[in-house]
């Protein structure tokens, strides 16, 4: 049974990554020489193939999309119950007061947003597990997010600030990938994200363009467009994980 050169844990023959620490076990050419980094389309192709082999990786994103659709429909239905322009005195049954409906709609929207937020990062964690050939467990991924919720919330605030600048949007996105993939802190994630940006700028821009265009086109499909966009974003996440993994071996 071979062992990981980084942590010493046992690994199986043919494993691409150590299941204990995530160390890449594949070597290209001579020992110590990192394999050449693929291009953006190769990262995307790898991500698509991996997700196709492990469809469970889509579970958090699809679940989050379904919950958002259900809550949006429920809110719309509830608001629609209010008899705009009608009164019970004209033969219509008594209805809830408008203030109550607005409060319910607001609370439901907040709950839906929180659930979707947690499932977004659970999806990123599950994508990491799929990439590292680990078992996929939705409950485990959600639990991981809840354990690191404080760090993730602060990282989200920092990411939002970075995104305001527009040009630092790639840094914010890669920061989230590193935060989960390396299970590291916010400062370390940002520092590494700038390093990735300097080295892989071209591929990052291509992946972002594909992500924006793909999500826009899929979002135009009636009924299931939002779910397809969510699934597509999972593939994009895996592509960024693959890009970052190759970057780590090149430095």
PDB file of C-alpha atoms in Angstrom:
ATOM      1  CA  UNK A   1       0.000   0.000   0.000  1.00  0.00           C
ATOM      2  CA  UNK A   2       1.639   3.334  -1.080  1.00  0.00           C
ATOM      3  CA  UNK A   3       1.745   6.353   1.182  1.00  0.00           C
ATOM      4  CA  UNK A   4       1.201  10.075   0.639  1.00  0.00           C
ATOM      5  CA  UNK A   5       4.537  11.947   0.439  1.00  0.00           C
ATOM      6  CA  UNK A   6       3.052  14.915   2.298  1.00  0.00           C
ATOM      7  CA  UNK A   7       1.088  13.494   5.252  1.00  0.00           C
ATOM      8  CA  UNK A   8       2.169   9.850   5.224  1.00  0.00           C
ATOM      9  CA  UNK A   9      -1.393   8.525   5.042  1.00  0.00           C
ATOM     10  CA  UNK A  10      -2.184   5.334   3.155  1.00  0.00           C
ATOM     11  CA  UNK A  11      -3.477   5.787  -0.391  1.00  0.00           C
ATOM     12  CA  UNK A  12      -4.795   3.316  -2.934  1.00  0.00           C
ATOM     13  CA  UNK A  13      -3.061   2.499  -6.201  1.00  0.00           C
ATOM     14  CA  UNK A  14      -4.242   4.860  -8.909  1.00  0.00           C
ATOM     15  CA  UNK A  15      -5.436   7.594  -6.544  1.00  0.00           C
ATOM     16  CA  UNK A  16      -4.892  11.033  -8.041  1.00  0.00           C
ATOM     17  CA  UNK A  17      -5.093  12.767  -4.671  1.00  0.00           C
ATOM     18  CA  UNK A  18      -4.464  11.855  -1.067  1.00  0.00           C
ATOM     19  CA  UNK A  19      -7.868  11.283   0.608  1.00  0.00           C
ATOM     20  CA  UNK A  20      -6.437  12.645   3.873  1.00  0.00           C
ATOM     21  CA  UNK A  21      -4.779  15.947   2.934  1.00  0.00           C
ATOM     22  CA  UNK A  22      -5.642  16.490  -0.737  1.00  0.00           C
ATOM     23  CA  UNK A  23      -2.036  16.264  -1.961  1.00  0.00           C
ATOM     24  CA  UNK A  24      -1.855  15.584  -5.711  1.00  0.00           C
ATOM     25  CA  UNK A  25      -0.186  12.189  -6.189  1.00  0.00           C
ATOM     26  CA  UNK A  26       0.211  12.302  -9.952  1.00  0.00           C
ATOM     27  CA  UNK A  27       3.576  13.392 -11.250  1.00  0.00           C
ATOM     28  CA  UNK A  28       4.421  14.397 -14.760  1.00  0.00           C
ATOM     29  CA  UNK A  29       7.839  13.381 -16.072  1.00  0.00           C
ATOM     30  CA  UNK A  30      10.591  13.218 -13.467  1.00  0.00           C
ATOM     31  CA  UNK A  31       9.877  13.260  -9.755  1.00  0.00           C
ATOM     32  CA  UNK A  32       9.365  16.773  -8.469  1.00  0.00           C
ATOM     33  CA  UNK A  33       8.392  18.214 -11.869  1.00  0.00           C
ATOM     34  CA  UNK A  34       4.808  19.447 -11.943  1.00  0.00           C
ATOM     35  CA  UNK A  35       2.612  18.360 -14.868  1.00  0.00           C
ATOM     36  CA  UNK A  36       1.842  21.056 -17.441  1.00  0.00           C
ATOM     37  CA  UNK A  37      -1.213  23.095 -16.577  1.00  0.00           C
ATOM     38  CA  UNK A  38      -4.207  22.504 -18.871  1.00  0.00           C
ATOM     39  CA  UNK A  39      -6.026  25.369 -20.534  1.00  0.00           C
ATOM     40  CA  UNK A  40      -9.423  26.743 -19.566  1.00  0.00           C
ATOM     41  CA  UNK A  41     -11.340  24.457 -21.924  1.00  0.00           C
ATOM     42  CA  UNK A  42      -9.456  21.424 -20.617  1.00  0.00           C
ATOM     43  CA  UNK A  43     -10.353  22.377 -17.044  1.00  0.00           C
ATOM     44  CA  UNK A  44     -13.970  22.733 -18.135  1.00  0.00           C
ATOM     45  CA  UNK A  45     -13.966  19.407 -19.975  1.00  0.00           C
ATOM     46  CA  UNK A  46     -12.493  17.649 -16.947  1.00  0.00           C
ATOM     47  CA  UNK A  47     -15.115  19.250 -14.698  1.00  0.00           C
ATOM     48  CA  UNK A  48     -17.955  18.159 -16.987  1.00  0.00           C
ATOM     49  CA  UNK A  49     -16.691  14.578 -17.137  1.00  0.00           C
ATOM     50  CA  UNK A  50     -16.188  14.410 -13.368  1.00  0.00           C
ATOM     51  CA  UNK A  51     -19.665  15.775 -12.659  1.00  0.00           C
ATOM     52  CA  UNK A  52     -21.148  13.323 -15.165  1.00  0.00           C
ATOM     53  CA  UNK A  53     -19.496  10.411 -13.367  1.00  0.00           C
ATOM     54  CA  UNK A  54     -20.601  11.701  -9.956  1.00  0.00           C
ATOM     55  CA  UNK A  55     -24.035  13.324 -10.442  1.00  0.00           C
ATOM     56  CA  UNK A  56     -24.526  13.481  -6.668  1.00  0.00           C
ATOM     57  CA  UNK A  57     -22.287  16.557  -6.802  1.00  0.00           C
ATOM     58  CA  UNK A  58     -25.236  18.507  -8.220  1.00  0.00           C
ATOM     59  CA  UNK A  59     -27.456  17.755  -5.200  1.00  0.00           C
ATOM     60  CA  UNK A  60     -26.822  20.925  -3.113  1.00  0.00           C
ATOM     61  CA  UNK A  61     -27.184  23.268  -6.082  1.00  0.00           C
ATOM     62  CA  UNK A  62     -30.342  21.599  -7.395  1.00  0.00           C
ATOM     63  CA  UNK A  63     -31.849  21.401  -3.912  1.00  0.00           C
ATOM     64  CA  UNK A  64     -31.124  25.079  -3.332  1.00  0.00           C
ATOM     65  CA  UNK A  65     -32.723  25.954  -6.660  1.00  0.00           C
ATOM     66  CA  UNK A  66     -35.841  23.912  -5.923  1.00  0.00           C
ATOM     67  CA  UNK A  67     -36.226  25.464  -2.462  1.00  0.00           C
ATOM     68  CA  UNK A  68     -35.881  28.965  -3.927  1.00  0.00           C
ATOM     69  CA  UNK A  69     -38.516  28.197  -6.564  1.00  0.00           C
ATOM     70  CA  UNK A  70     -40.919  26.765  -3.981  1.00  0.00           C
ATOM     71  CA  UNK A  71     -40.530  29.713  -1.613  1.00  0.00           C
ATOM     72  CA  UNK A  72     -40.901  32.224  -4.450  1.00  0.00           C
ATOM     73  CA  UNK A  73     -44.057  30.463  -5.594  1.00  0.00           C
ATOM     74  CA  UNK A  74     -45.407  30.345  -2.053  1.00  0.00           C
ATOM     75  CA  UNK A  75     -44.765  34.050  -1.539  1.00  0.00           C
ATOM     76  CA  UNK A  76     -46.398  34.925  -4.858  1.00  0.00           C
ATOM     77  CA  UNK A  77     -49.410  32.754  -4.041  1.00  0.00           C
ATOM     78  CA  UNK A  78     -49.783  34.256  -0.577  1.00  0.00           C
ATOM     79  CA  UNK A  79     -49.557  37.825  -1.845  1.00  0.00           C
ATOM     80  CA  UNK A  80     -52.090  36.907  -4.502  1.00  0.00           C
ATOM     81  CA  UNK A  81     -54.589  35.953  -1.800  1.00  0.00           C
ATOM     82  CA  UNK A  82     -54.897  39.561  -0.713  1.00  0.00           C
ATOM     83  CA  UNK A  83     -58.131  40.970  -2.201  1.00  0.00           C
ATOM     84  CA  UNK A  84     -56.670  44.058  -3.820  1.00  0.00           C
ATOM     85  CA  UNK A  85     -59.628  46.438  -4.275  1.00  0.00           C
ATOM     86  CA  UNK A  86     -62.173  44.074  -2.683  1.00  0.00           C
ATOM     87  CA  UNK A  87     -63.729  43.872   0.776  1.00  0.00           C
ATOM     88  CA  UNK A  88     -65.476  41.059   2.671  1.00  0.00           C
ATOM     89  CA  UNK A  89     -68.607  43.235   2.676  1.00  0.00           C
ATOM     90  CA  UNK A  90     -69.003  42.607  -1.047  1.00  0.00           C
ATOM     91  CA  UNK A  91     -69.339  38.885  -0.517  1.00  0.00           C
ATOM     92  CA  UNK A  92     -65.651  37.957  -0.359  1.00  0.00           C
ATOM     93  CA  UNK A  93     -64.418  35.934   2.634  1.00  0.00           C
ATOM     94  CA  UNK A  94     -62.244  37.646   5.269  1.00  0.00           C
ATOM     95  CA  UNK A  95     -58.559  37.764   4.311  1.00  0.00           C
ATOM     96  CA  UNK A  96     -55.337  38.345   6.252  1.00  0.00           C
ATOM     97  CA  UNK A  97     -54.260  41.920   6.691  1.00  0.00           C
ATOM     98  CA  UNK A  98     -51.752  43.255   4.187  1.00  0.00           C
ATOM     99  CA  UNK A  99     -49.138  43.827   6.896  1.00  0.00           C
ATOM    100  CA  UNK A 100     -49.274  40.156   7.906  1.00  0.00           C
ATOM    101  CA  UNK A 101     -48.832  39.061   4.316  1.00  0.00           C
ATOM    102  CA  UNK A 102     -45.850  41.365   3.835  1.00  0.00           C
ATOM    103  CA  UNK A 103     -44.212  40.086   7.037  1.00  0.00           C
ATOM    104  CA  UNK A 104     -44.750  36.467   5.989  1.00  0.00           C
ATOM    105  CA  UNK A 105     -43.365  37.117   2.517  1.00  0.00           C
ATOM    106  CA  UNK A 106     -40.321  38.868   3.974  1.00  0.00           C
ATOM    107  CA  UNK A 107     -39.578  36.113   6.491  1.00  0.00           C
ATOM    108  CA  UNK A 108     -40.034  33.388   3.880  1.00  0.00           C
ATOM    109  CA  UNK A 109     -37.661  35.187   1.523  1.00  0.00           C
ATOM    110  CA  UNK A 110     -35.040  35.536   4.265  1.00  0.00           C
ATOM    111  CA  UNK A 111     -35.291  31.850   5.198  1.00  0.00           C
ATOM    112  CA  UNK A 112     -34.981  30.880   1.538  1.00  0.00           C
ATOM    113  CA  UNK A 113     -31.936  33.101   1.090  1.00  0.00           C
ATOM    114  CA  UNK A 114     -30.209  31.598   4.148  1.00  0.00           C
ATOM    115  CA  UNK A 115     -30.865  28.036   2.982  1.00  0.00           C
ATOM    116  CA  UNK A 116     -29.618  28.830  -0.532  1.00  0.00           C
ATOM    117  CA  UNK A 117     -26.515  30.502   0.931  1.00  0.00           C
ATOM    118  CA  UNK A 118     -25.636  27.437   3.015  1.00  0.00           C
ATOM    119  CA  UNK A 119     -26.286  25.072   0.105  1.00  0.00           C
ATOM    120  CA  UNK A 120     -24.066  27.171  -2.180  1.00  0.00           C
ATOM    121  CA  UNK A 121     -21.040  26.570   0.016  1.00  0.00           C
ATOM    122  CA  UNK A 122     -22.127  22.969   0.623  1.00  0.00           C
ATOM    123  CA  UNK A 123     -22.020  22.569  -3.157  1.00  0.00           C
ATOM    124  CA  UNK A 124     -18.474  23.928  -3.197  1.00  0.00           C
ATOM    125  CA  UNK A 125     -17.462  21.497  -0.444  1.00  0.00           C
ATOM    126  CA  UNK A 126     -19.062  18.578  -2.289  1.00  0.00           C
ATOM    127  CA  UNK A 127     -17.290  19.621  -5.499  1.00  0.00           C
ATOM    128  CA  UNK A 128     -14.010  19.508  -3.567  1.00  0.00           C
ATOM    129  CA  UNK A 129     -14.856  16.029  -2.254  1.00  0.00           C
ATOM    130  CA  UNK A 130     -15.732  14.810  -5.750  1.00  0.00           C
ATOM    131  CA  UNK A 131     -12.451  16.197  -7.082  1.00  0.00           C
ATOM    132  CA  UNK A 132     -10.473  14.453  -4.342  1.00  0.00           C
ATOM    133  CA  UNK A 133     -12.325  11.157  -4.884  1.00  0.00           C
ATOM    134  CA  UNK A 134     -13.927  11.338  -1.455  1.00  0.00           C
ATOM    135  CA  UNK A 135     -17.410   9.977  -0.660  1.00  0.00           C
ATOM    136  CA  UNK A 136     -20.162  12.497  -1.403  1.00  0.00           C
ATOM    137  CA  UNK A 137     -22.458  13.198   1.539  1.00  0.00           C
ATOM    138  CA  UNK A 138     -24.877  16.129   1.483  1.00  0.00           C
ATOM    139  CA  UNK A 139     -25.322  16.101   5.259  1.00  0.00           C
ATOM    140  CA  UNK A 140     -21.562  16.130   5.789  1.00  0.00           C
ATOM    141  CA  UNK A 141     -21.118  19.064   3.405  1.00  0.00           C
ATOM    142  CA  UNK A 142     -23.888  21.053   5.087  1.00  0.00           C
ATOM    143  CA  UNK A 143     -22.337  20.268   8.473  1.00  0.00           C
ATOM    144  CA  UNK A 144     -18.967  21.506   7.204  1.00  0.00           C
ATOM    145  CA  UNK A 145     -20.527  24.825   6.185  1.00  0.00           C
ATOM    146  CA  UNK A 146     -22.293  25.211   9.527  1.00  0.00           C
ATOM    147  CA  UNK A 147     -19.049  24.536  11.426  1.00  0.00           C
ATOM    148  CA  UNK A 148     -17.245  27.249   9.475  1.00  0.00           C
ATOM    149  CA  UNK A 149     -20.227  29.560   9.125  1.00  0.00           C
ATOM    150  CA  UNK A 150     -18.583  32.461  10.955  1.00  0.00           C
ATOM    151  CA  UNK A 151     -15.525  32.385   8.697  1.00  0.00           C
ATOM    152  CA  UNK A 152     -17.678  31.942   5.604  1.00  0.00           C
ATOM    153  CA  UNK A 153     -19.919  34.905   6.474  1.00  0.00           C
ATOM    154  CA  UNK A 154     -16.913  37.178   7.027  1.00  0.00           C
ATOM    155  CA  UNK A 155     -15.374  35.891   3.784  1.00  0.00           C
ATOM    156  CA  UNK A 156     -18.628  36.701   1.992  1.00  0.00           C
ATOM    157  CA  UNK A 157     -18.489  40.282   3.274  1.00  0.00           C
ATOM    158  CA  UNK A 158     -14.874  40.597   2.147  1.00  0.00           C
ATOM    159  CA  UNK A 159     -15.785  39.027  -1.194  1.00  0.00           C
ATOM    160  CA  UNK A 160     -18.630  41.502  -1.675  1.00  0.00           C
ATOM    161  CA  UNK A 161     -16.234  44.394  -1.039  1.00  0.00           C
ATOM    162  CA  UNK A 162     -13.786  42.984  -3.586  1.00  0.00           C
ATOM    163  CA  UNK A 163     -16.549  42.518  -6.151  1.00  0.00           C
ATOM    164  CA  UNK A 164     -17.557  46.173  -5.867  1.00  0.00           C
ATOM    165  CA  UNK A 165     -14.259  47.041  -7.561  1.00  0.00           C
ATOM    166  CA  UNK A 166     -15.268  44.891 -10.580  1.00  0.00           C
ATOM    167  CA  UNK A 167     -11.648  44.102 -11.496  1.00  0.00           C
ATOM    168  CA  UNK A 168     -11.210  42.052  -8.315  1.00  0.00           C
ATOM    169  CA  UNK A 169     -14.220  39.814  -8.949  1.00  0.00           C
ATOM    170  CA  UNK A 170     -11.902  36.927 -10.004  1.00  0.00           C
ATOM    171  CA  UNK A 171      -9.975  37.292  -6.730  1.00  0.00           C
ATOM    172  CA  UNK A 172     -13.186  37.021  -4.723  1.00  0.00           C
ATOM    173  CA  UNK A 173     -14.342  33.920  -6.589  1.00  0.00           C
ATOM    174  CA  UNK A 174     -10.992  32.155  -6.299  1.00  0.00           C
ATOM    175  CA  UNK A 175     -10.829  33.132  -2.626  1.00  0.00           C
ATOM    176  CA  UNK A 176     -13.998  31.111  -1.976  1.00  0.00           C
ATOM    177  CA  UNK A 177     -12.539  28.102  -3.809  1.00  0.00           C
ATOM    178  CA  UNK A 178      -9.317  28.243  -1.787  1.00  0.00           C
ATOM    179  CA  UNK A 179     -11.177  28.862   1.478  1.00  0.00           C
ATOM    180  CA  UNK A 180     -12.973  25.534   1.058  1.00  0.00           C
ATOM    181  CA  UNK A 181     -10.392  23.500  -0.868  1.00  0.00           C
ATOM    182  CA  UNK A 182      -7.501  24.241   1.498  1.00  0.00           C
ATOM    183  CA  UNK A 183      -9.736  24.745   4.559  1.00  0.00           C
ATOM    184  CA  UNK A 184      -7.667  27.815   5.345  1.00  0.00           C
ATOM    185  CA  UNK A 185      -8.365  31.325   6.623  1.00  0.00           C
ATOM    186  CA  UNK A 186      -9.537  34.436   4.816  1.00  0.00           C
ATOM    187  CA  UNK A 187      -6.179  36.219   4.714  1.00  0.00           C
ATOM    188  CA  UNK A 188      -4.370  33.164   3.357  1.00  0.00           C
ATOM    189  CA  UNK A 189      -7.124  32.596   0.793  1.00  0.00           C
ATOM    190  CA  UNK A 190      -6.895  36.164  -0.518  1.00  0.00           C
ATOM    191  CA  UNK A 191      -3.102  36.010  -0.703  1.00  0.00           C
ATOM    192  CA  UNK A 192      -3.197  32.764  -2.669  1.00  0.00           C
ATOM    193  CA  UNK A 193      -6.009  34.082  -4.875  1.00  0.00           C
ATOM    194  CA  UNK A 194      -3.835  36.983  -6.038  1.00  0.00           C
ATOM    195  CA  UNK A 195      -1.073  34.491  -6.843  1.00  0.00           C
ATOM    196  CA  UNK A 196      -3.458  32.378  -8.909  1.00  0.00           C
ATOM    197  CA  UNK A 197      -4.719  35.485 -10.705  1.00  0.00           C
ATOM    198  CA  UNK A 198      -1.218  36.581 -11.678  1.00  0.00           C
ATOM    199  CA  UNK A 199      -0.316  33.182 -13.099  1.00  0.00           C
ATOM    200  CA  UNK A 200      -3.625  32.006 -14.591  1.00  0.00           C
ATOM    201  CA  UNK A 201      -5.271  35.295 -15.617  1.00  0.00           C
ATOM    202  CA  UNK A 202      -6.058  34.225 -19.178  1.00  0.00           C
ATOM    203  CA  UNK A 203      -7.730  30.953 -18.213  1.00  0.00           C
ATOM    204  CA  UNK A 204      -9.637  32.638 -15.376  1.00  0.00           C
ATOM    205  CA  UNK A 205     -11.079  35.263 -17.739  1.00  0.00           C
ATOM    206  CA  UNK A 206     -12.126  32.568 -20.221  1.00  0.00           C
ATOM    207  CA  UNK A 207     -13.839  30.533 -17.498  1.00  0.00           C
ATOM    208  CA  UNK A 208     -15.648  33.626 -16.214  1.00  0.00           C
ATOM    209  CA  UNK A 209     -16.892  34.517 -19.699  1.00  0.00           C
ATOM    210  CA  UNK A 210     -18.122  30.950 -20.210  1.00  0.00           C
ATOM    211  CA  UNK A 211     -19.779  30.998 -16.778  1.00  0.00           C
ATOM    212  CA  UNK A 212     -21.615  34.269 -17.451  1.00  0.00           C
ATOM    213  CA  UNK A 213     -22.674  33.340 -20.981  1.00  0.00           C
ATOM    214  CA  UNK A 214     -23.713  29.810 -20.021  1.00  0.00           C
ATOM    215  CA  UNK A 215     -25.746  30.911 -17.011  1.00  0.00           C
ATOM    216  CA  UNK A 216     -27.470  33.619 -19.058  1.00  0.00           C
ATOM    217  CA  UNK A 217     -28.418  31.264 -21.890  1.00  0.00           C
ATOM    218  CA  UNK A 218     -29.593  28.471 -19.596  1.00  0.00           C
ATOM    219  CA  UNK A 219     -31.542  30.962 -17.502  1.00  0.00           C
ATOM    220  CA  UNK A 220     -33.678  31.791 -20.541  1.00  0.00           C
ATOM    221  CA  UNK A 221     -35.129  28.263 -20.624  1.00  0.00           C
ATOM    222  CA  UNK A 222     -38.670  28.326 -19.180  1.00  0.00           C
ATOM    223  CA  UNK A 223     -39.413  26.585 -15.884  1.00  0.00           C
ATOM    224  CA  UNK A 224     -36.080  24.801 -15.402  1.00  0.00           C
ATOM    225  CA  UNK A 225     -33.677  27.530 -16.479  1.00  0.00           C
ATOM    226  CA  UNK A 226     -32.624  28.434 -12.935  1.00  0.00           C
ATOM    227  CA  UNK A 227     -31.977  24.780 -12.067  1.00  0.00           C
ATOM    228  CA  UNK A 228     -29.864  24.274 -15.185  1.00  0.00           C
ATOM    229  CA  UNK A 229     -27.894  27.419 -14.359  1.00  0.00           C
ATOM    230  CA  UNK A 230     -27.262  26.101 -10.842  1.00  0.00           C
ATOM    231  CA  UNK A 231     -26.021  22.780 -12.232  1.00  0.00           C
ATOM    232  CA  UNK A 232     -23.794  24.585 -14.734  1.00  0.00           C
ATOM    233  CA  UNK A 233     -22.248  26.650 -11.945  1.00  0.00           C
ATOM    234  CA  UNK A 234     -21.244  23.407 -10.211  1.00  0.00           C
ATOM    235  CA  UNK A 235     -19.242  22.455 -13.305  1.00  0.00           C
ATOM    236  CA  UNK A 236     -17.638  25.901 -13.309  1.00  0.00           C
ATOM    237  CA  UNK A 237     -16.709  25.465  -9.628  1.00  0.00           C
ATOM    238  CA  UNK A 238     -15.000  22.139 -10.355  1.00  0.00           C
ATOM    239  CA  UNK A 239     -13.139  23.750 -13.255  1.00  0.00           C
ATOM    240  CA  UNK A 240     -11.807  26.461 -10.913  1.00  0.00           C
ATOM    241  CA  UNK A 241     -10.854  23.794  -8.369  1.00  0.00           C
ATOM    242  CA  UNK A 242      -8.912  21.945 -11.079  1.00  0.00           C
ATOM    243  CA  UNK A 243      -7.210  25.178 -12.138  1.00  0.00           C
ATOM    244  CA  UNK A 244      -6.188  25.927  -8.559  1.00  0.00           C
ATOM    245  CA  UNK A 245      -4.939  22.386  -7.988  1.00  0.00           C
ATOM    246  CA  UNK A 246      -2.620  22.606 -10.987  1.00  0.00           C
ATOM    247  CA  UNK A 247      -1.470  26.037  -9.844  1.00  0.00           C
ATOM    248  CA  UNK A 248      -0.455  24.592  -6.470  1.00  0.00           C
ATOM    249  CA  UNK A 249       1.774  22.039  -8.188  1.00  0.00           C
ATOM    250  CA  UNK A 250       3.400  24.621 -10.405  1.00  0.00           C
ATOM    251  CA  UNK A 251       4.659  26.889  -7.618  1.00  0.00           C
TER     252      UNK A 251
END
